[in-house]
Short mmCIF file of C-alpha atoms in Angstrom, two decimals:
data_model
loop_
_atom_site.label_atom_id
_atom_site.label_comp_id
_atom_site.label_asym_id
_atom_site.label_seq_id
_atom_site.Cartn_x
_atom_site.Cartn_y
_atom_site.Cartn_z
CA UNK A 11 2.15 18.35 2.19
CA UNK A 12 5.45 17.60 3.96
CA UNK A 13 3.79 17.66 7.40
CA UNK A 14 1.00 15.38 6.18
CA UNK A 15 3.56 12.87 4.91
CA UNK A 16 4.86 12.49 8.46
CA UNK A 17 1.33 11.74 9.70
CA UNK A 18 0.43 9.34 6.87
CA UNK A 19 1.36 5.88 8.16
CA UNK A 20 2.26 3.21 5.60
CA UNK A 21 2.49 -0.58 5.91
CA UNK A 22 4.22 -2.51 3.09
CA UNK A 23 3.22 -6.10 2.26
CA UNK A 24 5.25 -8.08 -0.28
CA UNK A 25 6.70 -11.58 -0.15
CA UNK A 26 9.88 -10.27 -1.79
CA UNK A 27 12.31 -8.84 0.79
CA UNK A 28 14.00 -6.87 -1.99
CA UNK A 29 10.73 -5.25 -3.14
CA UNK A 30 9.69 -4.38 0.42
CA UNK A 31 13.06 -2.79 1.22
CA UNK A 32 13.07 -0.85 -2.06
CA UNK A 33 9.57 0.56 -1.48
CA UNK A 34 10.40 1.47 2.11
CA UNK A 35 13.65 3.17 1.09
CA UNK A 36 11.97 5.23 -1.64
CA UNK A 37 9.14 6.40 0.61
CA UNK A 38 11.37 6.98 3.63
CA UNK A 39 13.59 9.29 1.55
CA UNK A 40 10.45 11.10 0.47
CA UNK A 41 9.51 11.80 4.11
CA UNK A 42 6.73 9.23 4.52
CA UNK A 43 6.20 7.38 7.81
CA UNK A 44 6.61 3.62 7.45
CA UNK A 45 5.00 1.85 10.41
CA UNK A 46 5.48 -1.76 9.38
CA UNK A 47 6.18 -4.42 6.81
CA UNK A 48 5.21 -8.02 6.23
CA UNK A 49 6.02 -10.84 3.85
CA UNK A 50 2.52 -12.34 3.78
CA UNK A 51 -1.13 -11.39 4.17
CA UNK A 52 -1.36 -13.32 7.44
CA UNK A 53 1.69 -11.57 8.88
CA UNK A 54 0.30 -8.19 7.77
CA UNK A 55 -3.00 -8.75 9.55
CA UNK A 56 -1.26 -9.95 12.69
CA UNK A 57 1.20 -7.04 12.90
CA UNK A 58 -0.99 -4.21 11.64
CA UNK A 59 -3.98 -4.63 13.94
CA UNK A 60 -2.24 -2.80 16.78
CA UNK A 61 -1.14 0.02 14.47
CA UNK A 62 -2.90 3.03 12.98
CA UNK A 63 -2.32 2.44 9.25
CA UNK A 64 -3.47 4.92 6.60
CA UNK A 65 -2.09 3.10 3.56
CA UNK A 66 -1.30 -0.52 2.81
CA UNK A 67 0.97 -1.10 -0.18
CA UNK A 68 0.25 -4.70 -1.18
CA UNK A 69 1.71 -7.03 -3.78
CA UNK A 70 -1.02 -9.10 -5.42
CA UNK A 71 0.89 -12.35 -5.92
CA UNK A 72 1.90 -13.83 -2.56
CA UNK A 73 1.94 -17.38 -1.18
CA UNK A 74 -1.14 -18.65 0.65
CA UNK A 75 -3.38 -15.55 0.59
CA UNK A 76 -3.15 -13.06 -2.29
CA UNK A 77 -3.02 -9.31 -1.99
CA UNK A 78 -6.63 -9.20 -3.15
CA UNK A 79 -7.59 -11.56 -0.30
CA UNK A 80 -5.81 -9.20 2.09
CA UNK A 81 -7.64 -6.19 0.65
CA UNK A 82 -10.97 -7.95 1.24
CA UNK A 83 -10.00 -8.63 4.85
CA UNK A 84 -8.85 -5.05 5.40
CA UNK A 85 -12.21 -3.85 4.08
CA UNK A 86 -13.83 -5.58 7.05
CA UNK A 87 -11.72 -3.65 9.59
CA UNK A 88 -13.56 -0.91 11.51
CA UNK A 89 -11.14 1.90 10.53
CA UNK A 90 -10.99 2.82 6.85
CA UNK A 91 -7.63 2.48 5.15
CA UNK A 92 -6.27 3.15 1.68
CA UNK A 93 -4.71 0.47 -0.49
CA UNK A 94 -2.14 0.65 -3.28
CA UNK A 95 -1.87 -2.65 -5.15
CA UNK A 96 1.36 -3.48 -6.93
CA UNK A 97 1.97 -6.37 -9.28
CA UNK A 98 3.82 -7.61 -12.31
CA UNK A 99 0.45 -9.00 -13.43
CA UNK A 100 -1.23 -6.36 -15.53
CA UNK A 101 -4.13 -8.28 -17.00
CA UNK A 102 -7.11 -5.93 -17.10
CA UNK A 103 -9.21 -8.38 -15.05
CA UNK A 104 -6.62 -8.36 -12.25
CA UNK A 105 -6.64 -4.57 -12.13
CA UNK A 106 -10.45 -4.46 -12.09
CA UNK A 107 -10.55 -7.09 -9.33
CA UNK A 108 -8.01 -5.13 -7.26
CA UNK A 109 -9.94 -1.87 -7.61
CA UNK A 110 -13.31 -3.53 -6.94
CA UNK A 111 -11.88 -5.02 -3.73
CA UNK A 112 -10.77 -1.73 -2.25
CA UNK A 113 -7.58 -0.67 -4.00
CA UNK A 114 -7.32 3.08 -4.48
CA UNK A 115 -4.66 2.70 -7.13
CA UNK A 116 -2.66 0.07 -9.03
CA UNK A 117 1.04 0.21 -9.86
CA UNK A 118 2.72 -2.13 -12.35
CA UNK A 119 6.04 -3.75 -11.42
CA UNK A 120 8.71 -2.88 -12.24
CA UNK A 121 8.13 0.78 -11.53
CA UNK A 122 10.26 3.88 -11.30
CA UNK A 123 10.58 5.57 -7.88
CA UNK A 124 8.78 8.63 -9.29
CA UNK A 125 5.78 6.44 -10.21
CA UNK A 126 5.53 5.09 -6.66
CA UNK A 127 5.85 8.55 -5.15
CA UNK A 128 3.24 9.98 -7.52
CA UNK A 129 0.79 7.20 -6.65
CA UNK A 130 1.31 7.52 -2.88
CA UNK A 131 1.04 11.33 -3.11
CA UNK A 132 -2.27 10.92 -4.98
CA UNK A 133 -3.60 8.57 -2.30
CA UNK A 134 -2.41 10.94 0.45
CA UNK A 135 -4.37 13.75 -1.21
CA UNK A 136 -7.45 11.50 -1.40
CA UNK A 137 -7.10 10.54 2.29
CA UNK A 138 -6.77 14.20 3.25
CA UNK A 139 -9.89 15.17 1.29
CA UNK A 140 -11.83 12.25 2.85
CA UNK A 141 -10.57 13.30 6.32
CA UNK A 142 -8.89 9.96 6.89
CA UNK A 143 -5.85 11.76 8.32
#
């Protein structure tokens, strides 16, 4: 699993600098490969198109385009990618909408580092089984 973590490229999208840095720090310590970060959906699309990304970690509530809008756009890309949605919104309809628009998992803010790691590990295992990495 440790070798796979180094191959599993992650891009973090959150309009909160603090949240982005915290997620990156947690996953970096865990041995995951962070290939990029963005503060908006538009910035994420612009910067990630030239990268091989296996997992996007996306906050739902962002200015201009939401994380769900970004997930819809990513679903149109030719290469499949996994999505972990994070949000302080936990309304059941939001979770259903996130999952129905491509999210592999949903994590409620605030979360413990172990919760984030467990979710990313689960998605890594899914990506391995689906031969996405």
